[in-house]
Coordinates of C-alpha atoms in Angstrom, one line a residue:
M527 CA -4.6 52.6 -22.5
N528 CA -7.4 51.1 -20.3
R529 CA -6.5 51.0 -16.6
I530 CA -8.3 49.1 -14.0
Q531 CA -9.8 51.6 -11.5
A532 CA -10.6 50.2 -8.1
V533 CA -10.6 51.1 -4.4
N534 CA -10.1 48.3 -1.9
D535 CA -11.2 45.7 -4.5
F536 CA -8.4 43.8 -6.3
V537 CA -6.2 40.7 -6.5
I538 CA -2.5 41.1 -6.3
K539 CA 0.0 38.3 -6.9
F540 CA 3.7 38.2 -6.1
A541 CA 6.0 36.0 -8.2
N542 CA 9.2 35.1 -6.4
V543 CA 11.9 32.4 -6.0
N544 CA 11.5 29.9 -3.2
G545 CA 14.0 30.4 -0.4
T546 CA 14.7 34.1 -0.9
G547 CA 12.7 35.4 2.1
S548 CA 9.9 36.7 0.1
A549 CA 7.1 35.2 2.2
S550 CA 8.0 37.5 5.1
A551 CA 7.8 40.6 2.9
N552 CA 4.6 39.5 1.2
N553 CA 3.0 38.8 4.6
M554 CA 4.0 42.3 5.7
F555 CA 2.1 43.7 2.7
A556 CA -1.1 41.7 3.6
K557 CA -0.9 42.6 7.3
A558 CA -0.5 46.3 6.4
L559 CA -3.8 46.3 4.6
F560 CA -5.4 44.3 7.4
R561 CA -4.3 46.9 9.9
M562 CA -5.8 49.6 7.7
G563 CA -9.2 47.8 8.3
L564 CA -9.4 46.0 5.0
P565 CA -10.6 42.4 4.6
V566 CA -7.7 40.4 3.1
S567 CA -7.2 36.8 2.1
P568 CA -3.5 35.9 1.6
K569 CA -2.5 32.6 0.0
N570 CA 1.1 31.3 -0.1
I571 CA 1.6 29.1 -3.2
F572 CA 5.0 27.4 -2.7
P573 CA 6.8 24.4 -4.2
S574 CA 7.7 21.3 -2.2
N575 CA 11.5 21.8 -2.6
I576 CA 13.6 23.9 -0.2
Q577 CA 14.6 26.6 -2.6
G578 CA 15.2 27.6 -6.3
L579 CA 11.7 27.0 -7.8
P580 CA 9.0 29.6 -8.5
T581 CA 6.7 30.5 -5.6
W582 CA 3.7 32.8 -5.6
F583 CA 1.8 34.7 -3.0
E584 CA -1.7 35.9 -3.8
V585 CA -3.7 38.5 -1.8
R586 CA -7.4 39.2 -2.3
V587 CA -8.6 42.6 -1.0
S588 CA -12.3 43.1 -0.8
D589 CA -14.3 45.9 0.7
K590 CA -17.3 43.6 0.7
G591 CA -15.5 41.0 2.8
Y592 CA -15.2 38.3 0.1
L593 CA -12.4 36.0 1.2
G594 CA -12.4 33.2 -1.3
R595 CA -10.3 33.2 -4.5
R596 CA -12.0 35.5 -7.1
G597 CA -10.0 34.4 -10.1
G598 CA -7.8 36.6 -12.2
V599 CA -4.9 39.0 -11.2
D600 CA -5.2 42.8 -11.3
I601 CA -1.6 43.5 -10.1
M602 CA 1.4 41.2 -10.7
V603 CA 4.6 41.8 -8.9
C604 CA 7.2 39.7 -10.7
V605 CA 10.7 39.4 -9.5
N606 CA 11.3 35.9 -10.9
P607 CA 12.6 35.8 -14.5
Q608 CA 11.8 32.0 -14.6
S609 CA 8.1 32.6 -14.4
M610 CA 7.8 36.0 -16.0
A611 CA 6.2 34.7 -19.3
K612 CA 3.6 32.8 -17.4
D613 CA 3.0 35.6 -14.9
I614 CA 2.4 38.4 -17.4
R615 CA -0.3 36.3 -19.1
E616 CA -2.3 36.1 -15.9
V617 CA -2.8 39.8 -15.6
E618 CA -6.3 41.0 -16.4
S619 CA -6.6 43.5 -19.3
G620 CA -6.1 47.0 -17.9
G621 CA -4.1 45.5 -15.0
Y622 CA -0.6 46.3 -13.8
F623 CA 2.7 44.4 -14.1
L624 CA 5.5 45.5 -11.7
Y625 CA 8.8 43.9 -12.5
D626 CA 12.5 44.2 -11.7
S627 CA 13.7 46.5 -14.5
S628 CA 17.4 46.2 -13.8
K629 CA 17.5 44.2 -17.0
P630 CA 15.3 45.0 -20.0
M631 CA 12.1 43.0 -20.5
D632 CA 12.0 40.6 -23.4
L633 CA 9.9 42.4 -25.9
R634 CA 8.2 39.1 -26.9
M635 CA 6.5 39.2 -23.4
V636 CA 5.2 42.7 -23.6
R637 CA 1.4 43.2 -23.7
N638 CA -0.2 46.4 -25.0
D639 CA -3.3 46.0 -22.9
I640 CA -1.7 46.2 -19.5
N641 CA 0.3 48.8 -17.6
I642 CA 4.0 48.0 -17.1
I643 CA 5.8 49.4 -14.1
G644 CA 9.5 48.9 -13.9
V645 CA 11.5 49.2 -10.6
P646 CA 15.2 48.4 -10.8
L647 CA 15.2 46.4 -7.6
T648 CA 18.5 44.6 -8.2
D649 CA 20.3 47.8 -9.2
I650 CA 19.1 49.6 -6.0
C651 CA 20.2 46.7 -3.9
T652 CA 23.6 46.5 -5.6
R653 CA 24.1 50.2 -4.9
E654 CA 22.9 50.1 -1.3
Y655 CA 24.2 46.7 0.1
A656 CA 27.5 44.9 -0.1
D657 CA 26.3 41.7 1.5
P658 CA 24.7 39.2 -1.1
R659 CA 22.2 37.9 1.4
Q660 CA 21.1 41.5 2.3
R661 CA 20.7 42.2 -1.3
Q662 CA 18.4 39.2 -1.7
L663 CA 16.3 39.9 1.4
F664 CA 15.9 43.7 1.1
R665 CA 14.9 43.5 -2.6
N666 CA 11.6 42.1 -1.3
I667 CA 11.2 44.9 1.2
I668 CA 11.9 47.5 -1.5
Y669 CA 9.0 46.4 -3.7
V670 CA 6.7 46.5 -0.7
G671 CA 7.8 50.1 -0.2
A672 CA 7.1 50.8 -3.9
L673 CA 3.7 49.3 -3.5
A674 CA 3.0 51.6 -0.6
A675 CA 3.4 54.6 -2.9
L676 CA 1.7 53.1 -5.9
L677 CA -1.4 51.9 -3.9
D678 CA -1.4 54.7 -1.3
I679 CA -0.7 52.4 1.7
E680 CA -0.2 54.3 4.9
F681 CA 3.6 54.2 5.4
D682 CA 3.5 54.3 9.2
V683 CA 1.5 51.1 9.2
L684 CA 4.3 49.4 7.4
T685 CA 6.9 50.8 9.8
G686 CA 4.8 49.7 12.7
I687 CA 4.8 46.1 11.4
V688 CA 8.6 46.2 11.0
S689 CA 8.9 47.4 14.7
D690 CA 6.6 44.6 15.8
Q691 CA 8.3 41.9 13.8
F692 CA 11.8 42.8 15.1
R693 CA 10.8 43.5 18.7
G694 CA 13.9 42.6 20.7
K695 CA 16.1 42.9 17.7
E696 CA 15.9 46.7 17.3
K697 CA 19.1 47.0 15.2
L698 CA 17.2 45.3 12.3
V699 CA 14.4 47.9 12.3
V700 CA 16.3 50.8 10.8
P701 CA 17.7 48.9 7.7
N702 CA 14.2 47.4 7.0
V703 CA 12.6 50.8 7.2
H704 CA 15.3 52.2 5.0
A705 CA 14.6 49.5 2.4
L706 CA 10.9 50.5 2.5
E707 CA 11.8 54.1 1.9
L708 CA 14.0 53.2 -1.1
G709 CA 11.1 51.6 -2.9
Y710 CA 8.6 54.2 -1.8
H711 CA 10.7 57.2 -3.0
Y712 CA 11.6 55.5 -6.3
A713 CA 7.9 54.9 -7.1
R714 CA 6.9 58.5 -6.1
E715 CA 9.7 60.0 -8.2
N716 CA 9.1 57.9 -11.3
Y717 CA 5.3 57.2 -11.5
E718 CA 2.0 58.9 -10.9
C719 CA 1.0 57.7 -7.5
P720 CA -1.4 56.2 -6.7
I721 CA -2.2 54.2 -9.8
G722 CA -5.8 53.3 -10.8
I723 CA -6.0 50.7 -8.0
R724 CA -5.5 52.1 -4.5
V725 CA -6.5 51.5 -0.9
E726 CA -8.3 53.6 1.6
R727 CA -8.6 53.0 5.4
R728 CA -11.8 51.3 6.4
D729 CA -13.3 49.8 9.5
A730 CA -14.4 46.6 7.8
V731 CA -12.4 44.2 10.0
G732 CA -13.8 44.8 13.4
D733 CA -12.4 42.4 16.0
K734 CA -11.4 39.8 13.5
I735 CA -7.9 38.3 13.5
L736 CA -5.5 36.8 11.0
I737 CA -4.6 33.2 11.9
D738 CA -3.9 30.0 10.1
G739 CA -6.1 26.9 10.7
N740 CA -3.2 24.7 12.0
T741 CA -2.4 27.1 14.8
A742 CA -6.1 27.4 15.6
A743 CA -6.4 23.6 15.7
S744 CA -3.4 23.3 18.0
L745 CA -5.1 25.7 20.4
G746 CA -8.3 23.8 20.1
A747 CA -6.5 20.7 21.2
I748 CA -5.1 22.5 24.2
Y749 CA -8.4 23.9 25.3
G750 CA -10.1 20.6 24.4
G751 CA -8.1 18.9 27.1
A752 CA -5.5 17.0 25.0
T753 CA -2.3 16.1 26.9
V754 CA -0.9 13.6 24.4
A755 CA 0.1 14.0 20.8
A756 CA 1.8 11.3 18.7
W757 CA 2.8 12.1 15.1
Y758 CA 5.0 11.7 12.2
P759 CA 5.9 14.9 10.3
I760 CA 4.2 15.4 7.0
T761 CA 3.2 18.5 4.9
P762 CA 0.9 20.3 5.5
S763 CA 0.0 19.1 9.0
T764 CA 3.3 19.4 10.8
S765 CA 2.6 22.9 12.2
V766 CA -0.4 21.5 14.1
V767 CA 1.8 19.5 16.5
D768 CA 4.4 22.3 16.4
G769 CA 1.8 24.7 17.6
F770 CA 0.6 22.2 20.2
D771 CA 4.2 21.9 21.5
K772 CA 4.5 25.7 21.6
Y773 CA 1.4 26.2 23.6
C774 CA 1.9 23.2 25.9
K775 CA 5.2 24.8 27.0
R776 CA 3.1 27.8 28.2
L777 CA -0.1 26.1 29.3
R778 CA 0.7 22.5 30.3
I779 CA 3.4 23.2 32.9
D780 CA 2.6 22.4 36.6
P781 CA 2.9 25.8 38.3
G782 CA 4.2 24.2 41.5
S783 CA 6.8 21.7 40.4
G784 CA 7.5 22.9 36.8
D785 CA 6.8 19.4 35.5
K786 CA 5.4 19.0 32.1
N787 CA 1.8 17.8 32.1
Y788 CA 1.9 16.6 28.5
A789 CA 3.6 14.1 26.2
I790 CA 4.5 14.7 22.5
V791 CA 6.0 11.7 20.7
Q792 CA 7.5 11.8 17.2
A793 CA 6.9 8.2 16.1
E794 CA 8.8 6.2 13.5
D795 CA 5.9 6.4 11.1
E796 CA 2.2 7.2 10.9
L797 CA 1.1 3.7 11.8
A798 CA 3.0 3.9 15.1
A799 CA 1.7 7.4 15.7
I800 CA -2.0 6.5 15.6
G801 CA -1.3 3.3 17.6
M802 CA 0.1 5.5 20.4
V803 CA -2.9 7.8 20.3
I804 CA -5.3 4.8 20.6
G805 CA -3.3 3.4 23.5
A806 CA -3.3 6.7 25.3
S807 CA -7.0 7.3 24.7
W808 CA -7.8 3.7 25.9
N809 CA -5.9 4.6 29.1
G810 CA -8.1 7.7 29.7
A811 CA -6.0 10.5 28.2
R812 CA -7.2 12.9 25.6
A813 CA -4.8 12.2 22.7
F814 CA -4.6 13.1 19.0
T815 CA -2.5 13.0 15.9
A816 CA -2.2 15.1 12.8
T817 CA -1.4 14.0 9.3
S818 CA -2.3 14.3 5.6
G819 CA -3.4 11.9 2.8
P820 CA -0.5 9.5 2.8
G821 CA -0.7 9.2 6.5
I822 CA -4.4 8.4 6.3
S823 CA -3.5 5.5 4.1
L824 CA -1.1 4.1 6.6
M825 CA -3.4 4.8 9.6
S826 CA -6.4 3.1 8.2
E827 CA -5.7 -0.3 9.8
F828 CA -5.6 1.2 13.3
L829 CA -8.6 3.3 12.5
G830 CA -10.5 0.1 11.9
L831 CA -9.3 -1.2 15.3
A832 CA -10.4 2.0 17.1
Y833 CA -13.8 1.8 15.4
F834 CA -14.3 -1.9 16.2
A835 CA -12.9 -1.8 19.7
E836 CA -14.7 1.5 20.3
I837 CA -11.8 3.6 21.6
P838 CA -12.0 7.4 21.4
T839 CA -9.5 8.7 18.9
V840 CA -9.0 12.2 17.4
L841 CA -7.2 12.7 14.1
I842 CA -6.7 16.0 12.2
D843 CA -6.2 15.5 8.5
V844 CA -4.8 18.5 6.7
Q845 CA -5.6 17.5 3.1
R846 CA -3.2 18.0 0.2
A847 CA -3.2 16.9 -3.5
G848 CA -2.8 13.2 -4.1
P849 CA -2.7 10.4 -4.9
S850 CA 0.7 9.0 -3.7
T851 CA 3.0 11.9 -3.0
G852 CA 1.0 14.0 -5.4
M853 CA 1.6 17.7 -4.9
P854 CA 2.5 18.0 -1.2
T855 CA 2.2 21.8 -1.1
R856 CA -1.1 22.2 -3.0
T857 CA -4.6 22.0 -1.6
Q858 CA -7.5 19.6 -2.2
Q859 CA -10.4 18.0 -0.6
S860 CA -9.5 14.5 -1.7
D861 CA -9.5 12.4 1.4
V862 CA -13.3 12.5 2.0
L863 CA -14.0 8.9 1.0
A864 CA -10.7 7.5 2.4
C865 CA -11.6 9.0 5.8
A866 CA -15.4 8.3 5.8
Y867 CA -14.8 4.5 5.2
A868 CA -11.3 4.3 6.6
S869 CA -10.1 0.7 7.1
H870 CA -11.3 -2.6 5.6
G871 CA -14.6 -4.2 6.4
D872 CA -17.8 -2.3 7.3
T873 CA -16.6 0.9 8.9
K874 CA -18.0 4.4 9.1
Q875 CA -16.0 7.2 10.6
V876 CA -17.2 10.5 12.0
L877 CA -15.9 13.4 10.1
L878 CA -15.9 17.2 10.8
F879 CA -15.5 19.8 8.1
P880 CA -14.3 23.3 9.3
S881 CA -14.4 26.3 7.0
T882 CA -12.6 28.9 9.1
P883 CA -9.8 29.0 11.7
K884 CA -12.4 29.6 14.4
E885 CA -14.1 26.4 13.4
C886 CA -10.7 24.6 13.4
F887 CA -10.4 25.7 17.0
D888 CA -14.0 24.9 18.0
M889 CA -14.2 21.6 16.1
T890 CA -10.9 20.3 17.4
A891 CA -12.1 20.9 21.0
E892 CA -15.5 19.4 20.1
A893 CA -13.8 16.3 18.4
F894 CA -12.6 15.1 21.9
D895 CA -16.1 15.4 23.3
L896 CA -17.5 13.6 20.4
A897 CA -14.9 10.9 20.4
E898 CA -15.5 10.1 24.1
T899 CA -19.2 10.4 23.9
L900 CA -19.5 8.1 20.9
Q901 CA -16.4 6.0 21.7
T902 CA -15.2 6.1 18.2
P903 CA -12.6 7.9 16.0
V904 CA -13.4 11.4 15.0
I905 CA -11.5 12.8 12.0
M906 CA -11.4 16.6 11.3
L907 CA -10.7 17.3 7.6
T908 CA -9.1 20.7 6.9
D909 CA -6.8 21.3 3.9
L910 CA -3.6 23.1 3.1
D911 CA -5.4 26.3 2.1
L912 CA -7.1 26.6 5.5
G913 CA -4.3 25.0 7.5
M914 CA -1.2 26.8 6.3
N915 CA -2.5 30.2 5.1
D916 CA -3.4 33.1 7.3
N917 CA -7.2 33.5 7.2
M918 CA -9.4 36.3 8.5
S919 CA -11.4 34.8 11.3
E920 CA -13.7 35.6 14.2
P921 CA -11.7 35.7 17.5
L922 CA -11.2 32.3 19.2
S923 CA -13.2 32.1 22.4
W924 CA -13.7 29.7 25.2
E925 CA -16.2 29.5 28.1
D926 CA -14.3 29.1 31.3
G927 CA -17.0 27.0 32.9
R928 CA -17.3 24.6 30.0
Q929 CA -17.1 20.9 31.1
Y930 CA -15.6 18.2 29.0
K931 CA -18.0 15.4 27.9
R932 CA -16.3 12.2 28.9
G933 CA -19.3 10.0 27.9
K934 CA -20.3 6.8 29.5
V935 CA -17.5 6.2 31.9
L936 CA -18.2 4.2 35.1
S937 CA -16.6 5.3 38.3
E938 CA -15.2 3.1 41.0
E939 CA -18.3 3.6 43.1
Q940 CA -20.6 2.6 40.2
L941 CA -18.5 -0.5 39.6
E942 CA -18.5 -1.4 43.3
N943 CA -22.3 -1.1 43.5
M944 CA -22.9 -3.0 40.2
G945 CA -24.7 -6.2 41.0
E946 CA -24.7 -7.6 37.4
R947 CA -21.8 -8.5 35.3
F948 CA -20.1 -5.6 33.5
G949 CA -20.6 -5.9 29.8
R950 CA -18.2 -3.7 27.9
Y951 CA -20.2 -3.9 24.7
L952 CA -23.7 -4.1 26.1
D953 CA -26.2 -1.6 24.7
V954 CA -27.9 -0.7 28.1
D955 CA -29.5 2.5 27.0
G956 CA -30.6 1.6 23.5
D957 CA -28.5 4.2 21.7
G958 CA -25.8 1.8 20.6
I959 CA -23.2 3.3 23.0
P960 CA -21.9 0.9 25.7
Y961 CA -20.3 1.9 29.0
R962 CA -16.6 1.8 29.6
T963 CA -14.1 2.3 32.4
Y964 CA -10.6 3.7 32.7
P965 CA -7.9 1.1 33.5
G966 CA -7.2 1.1 37.2
T967 CA -10.5 2.5 38.3
H968 CA -11.4 -0.5 40.4
P969 CA -9.0 -3.3 41.6
T970 CA -11.2 -6.1 40.4
K971 CA -14.1 -4.8 38.3
G972 CA -14.4 -3.0 35.0
A973 CA -11.0 -3.3 33.5
F974 CA -11.0 -4.8 30.1
F975 CA -8.6 -5.7 27.3
T976 CA -9.9 -6.3 23.8
R977 CA -8.4 -6.8 20.4
G978 CA -9.5 -6.5 16.8
T979 CA -11.1 -9.9 16.6
S980 CA -14.8 -10.5 17.1
R981 CA -16.1 -10.7 20.6
D982 CA -19.4 -10.9 22.5
E983 CA -21.0 -8.2 24.6
Y984 CA -18.6 -9.0 27.5
A985 CA -15.5 -8.6 25.4
V986 CA -14.9 -12.3 25.2
Y987 CA -13.4 -13.6 22.0
T988 CA -15.9 -15.4 19.8
E989 CA -16.4 -16.3 16.1
D990 CA -20.1 -17.0 16.6
G991 CA -21.8 -15.4 13.6
S992 CA -24.9 -14.2 15.5
E993 CA -22.7 -12.5 18.1
Y994 CA -20.7 -10.7 15.5
E995 CA -23.9 -9.7 13.6
R996 CA -25.5 -8.3 16.8
N997 CA -22.3 -6.3 17.5
M998 CA -22.2 -4.8 14.0
Q999 CA -25.9 -3.9 14.2
R1000 CA -25.3 -2.1 17.5
L1001 CA -22.5 -0.1 15.8
L1002 CA -25.0 1.0 13.2
K1003 CA -27.4 2.1 15.9
K1004 CA -24.6 4.2 17.4
W1005 CA -24.1 5.7 13.9
E1006 CA -27.7 6.8 14.0
T1007 CA -27.2 8.3 17.4
A1008 CA -24.1 10.2 16.0
K1009 CA -26.3 12.0 13.5
D1010 CA -27.8 14.1 16.3
A1011 CA -24.5 14.6 18.1
V1012 CA -22.3 16.0 15.3
P1013 CA -22.6 19.7 14.1
A1014 CA -25.7 20.3 12.0
P1015 CA -25.4 21.7 8.5
E1016 CA -25.7 25.4 7.9
Q1017 CA -28.5 26.4 5.5
I1018 CA -28.9 29.8 3.9
G1019 CA -32.0 30.6 1.9
S1020 CA -35.1 28.5 1.3
G1021 CA -37.7 28.1 -1.3
N1022 CA -35.6 28.5 -4.4
A1023 CA -35.5 25.8 -7.1
V1024 CA -31.7 25.7 -7.2
G1025 CA -29.6 24.5 -4.3
V1026 CA -25.8 24.3 -3.7
I1027 CA -24.1 21.9 -1.3
H1028 CA -20.6 22.7 -0.2
F1029 CA -18.2 22.1 2.6
G1030 CA -14.8 23.2 4.1
T1031 CA -12.8 25.9 2.2
S1032 CA -15.3 26.0 -0.7
A1033 CA -17.5 28.2 1.5
D1034 CA -16.2 31.7 0.8
S1035 CA -16.1 31.3 -3.0
T1036 CA -19.5 29.6 -3.0
M1037 CA -21.2 32.4 -1.0
E1038 CA -19.6 35.1 -3.2
A1039 CA -20.8 33.3 -6.4
I1040 CA -24.3 33.0 -5.0
D1041 CA -24.4 36.8 -4.4
Y1042 CA -23.4 37.6 -8.0
L1043 CA -25.8 35.0 -9.3
A1044 CA -28.6 36.7 -7.4
E1045 CA -27.7 40.0 -9.1
E1046 CA -28.2 38.1 -12.4
G1047 CA -31.6 36.8 -11.5
I1048 CA -30.6 33.3 -10.4
K1049 CA -31.6 32.7 -6.7
V1050 CA -29.7 29.9 -5.0
D1051 CA -30.1 28.3 -1.6
S1052 CA -26.9 26.9 0.0
L1053 CA -26.3 24.1 2.5
R1054 CA -22.8 23.9 4.1
V1055 CA -22.2 20.4 5.3
R1056 CA -20.2 20.5 8.6
A1057 CA -20.1 16.8 9.6
F1058 CA -20.6 13.2 8.5
P1059 CA -22.9 11.3 9.3
F1060 CA -25.4 13.5 7.5
N1061 CA -28.6 14.3 9.4
K1062 CA -32.1 14.6 7.9
D1063 CA -31.6 18.2 7.0
V1064 CA -29.2 17.2 4.2
E1065 CA -31.7 14.7 2.8
D1066 CA -34.5 17.2 3.0
F1067 CA -32.4 19.9 1.2
I1068 CA -31.8 17.5 -1.7
E1069 CA -35.4 16.5 -1.8
N1070 CA -36.7 20.1 -1.7
H1071 CA -34.7 21.5 -4.7
D1072 CA -35.2 20.7 -8.3
T1073 CA -31.5 21.3 -9.1
V1074 CA -28.7 20.6 -6.7
F1075 CA -25.0 21.4 -7.3
V1076 CA -22.3 19.8 -5.2
I1077 CA -19.1 21.9 -5.0
E1078 CA -15.9 20.2 -4.0
Q1079 CA -12.1 20.3 -4.7
N1080 CA -11.3 16.8 -6.0
R1081 CA -11.5 15.0 -9.3
D1082 CA -13.9 12.1 -8.4
A1083 CA -16.8 14.0 -6.8
Q1084 CA -16.1 12.3 -3.4
M1085 CA -18.7 14.3 -1.4
K1086 CA -21.3 13.6 -4.1
T1087 CA -20.5 9.9 -3.9
L1088 CA -20.9 10.0 -0.1
L1089 CA -24.3 11.8 -0.5
V1090 CA -25.5 9.3 -3.0
N1091 CA -24.4 6.4 -0.8
E1092 CA -25.7 7.7 2.5
C1093 CA -28.8 9.6 1.5
E1094 CA -29.9 7.0 -1.1
V1095 CA -30.4 9.5 -3.9
S1096 CA -29.7 9.1 -7.6
P1097 CA -26.4 10.4 -9.0
K1098 CA -28.4 12.2 -11.6
D1099 CA -30.0 14.3 -8.8
L1100 CA -26.7 16.0 -8.1
I1101 CA -24.5 18.1 -10.4
S1102 CA -20.8 18.3 -9.6
I1103 CA -18.7 21.5 -9.7
L1104 CA -15.2 20.2 -9.3
N1105 CA -11.8 21.8 -8.9
Y1106 CA -8.6 19.8 -8.5
D1107 CA -5.6 21.9 -9.9
G1108 CA -4.2 22.3 -6.4
M1109 CA -5.5 25.8 -6.0
P1110 CA -8.6 26.9 -4.0
I1111 CA -11.7 27.0 -6.2
T1112 CA -12.7 30.4 -7.4
A1113 CA -16.0 32.3 -7.2
R1114 CA -15.8 32.8 -11.0
K1115 CA -15.7 29.1 -11.7
I1116 CA -18.7 28.3 -9.5
R1117 CA -20.7 31.2 -10.9
E1118 CA -19.9 30.3 -14.5
R1119 CA -20.8 26.6 -14.0
I1120 CA -24.1 27.3 -12.3
N1121 CA -25.0 30.0 -14.8
A1122 CA -24.2 27.8 -17.8
V1123 CA -26.4 24.9 -16.5
V1124 CA -29.3 27.0 -15.3
R1125 CA -29.4 29.3 -18.3
G1126 CA -29.0 26.3 -20.6
D1127 CA -32.4 24.9 -19.6
N1128 CA -30.8 21.5 -19.4
V1129 CA -31.5 20.8 -15.7
T1130 CA -35.1 19.7 -15.8
P1131 CA -36.1 17.2 -14.9
L1132 CA -32.9 16.1 -13.2
H1133 CA -34.6 15.7 -9.8
K1134 CA -38.2 14.6 -9.3
K1135 CA -39.9 14.8 -6.0
A1136 CA -41.6 11.8 -4.6
G1137 CA -45.0 11.2 -6.2
S1138 CA -44.3 13.5 -9.2
K1139 CA -45.6 12.5 -12.6
E1140 CA -43.5 11.9 -15.7

């Protein structure tokens, strides 16, 4: 029988039952490989109920450092009879299927082109443990031990992880190590170890860390100067504020008095949460909230107020699959348009698109600078894949001497020496950004209160059409200023006829696909959009390529729509590559789609440069 042969290059998937403690064991497996110096990309695929339904955990191991989903499964570890029929179909030909052989496998499921490995996990647990909960928990640890033998994982690395995990609870170390040994010895005694797929220690990780995007964002808020968070819990963003709370308890405590220098408020709903953030920001605090798609819908009215009243506001949107409740524990990039044009009327909101945990950290901190500099909401769009999964990332770093950018804020002295009348919405510098003050800065000057209705340049209510029009034009001028303030796109390659535009968590799979396309003779340039509004680099990239693909994880090509609207290009100039099944897009899908279009000779003339002839 054909057997997949690979060293440090495979996809393994664990099929479990939600609520059985499997995530801890599966994370142990991924961390063990990471500690052996191997690039890994773990993804927890869990249902939105508490327990009982199937759950999966997929780990990509790549010597080359590819971290996106590849597509396909080389090793399936199935301990869930509910999903076994589906799970066995996913295994690549020549791959390996490890299952709990305490009960015979249904012969109708057996495949002759894959390698079946049976480990009687339930029988071992029944023999070793009397307590039902221990049997459930240690069954997961036993299959990790079996994998250590089958894949040649360094056993002392696993025991080191157990010791770290239960530091302070040493009595739990011995039984967990014993469970690892049970699986390890069973595999060694019953199978040829290692199998065709195995691991070898490398030094391919360097100083990189494993961290989830939500934790990185919460640290970014701390270092970015946030002292107020108002929120309403919603998957998959809840751990952003949980992390902020955790780190505030360490870093936002006055060393002298022990007083808390922060406020975290769980509001009654998302609308109240964003209202509190706007109020705190208006009052001079750095404040933020975190939510997901349904929360964006509820917050849109207040986002329009913050845009129109020009109040700095930071919002972290960890996207999930919609619409409505959708699939709360699946990933998508489906809030792009809802955020870009959040609220009714003519609004345009500044968006940031991180691709890594480090960018979650950096962009969260930068969001506060941008919001105060531009006096407008700034929305950072991550997604469940980046937010809730551990991702390999560059270390988070901060310059101790870095100064916050508070924007155009007048001091008491400036107000005192001001001869002319203070105009809250006057465009003094020609960049569309007016000056503001913090409440209480001066006893008689500078303080203002404004509402969502139209006003003149001095914040005085008016319904005069010309005043309203002048204000709206100034907001457009500020939008043009924002193009040079937001993070620029990242371009790789130049001069090729084919270009790819991508953003967020599509990055890893896109770059892997581009590498393989190059080996097949298709050279592709890439542009990673990191912010909205788009600057001229985005327009030039589209103009300079005959064929441009836009990769995104939603059904309706929302980024393509935004590019068509804002860059004034024809929809025919952009070819969509879409993925919206709730799973991260794979390199295989991107590669196959580009290959099919380019090889099919059906892309010319999709885009014509200015002045070209028919």
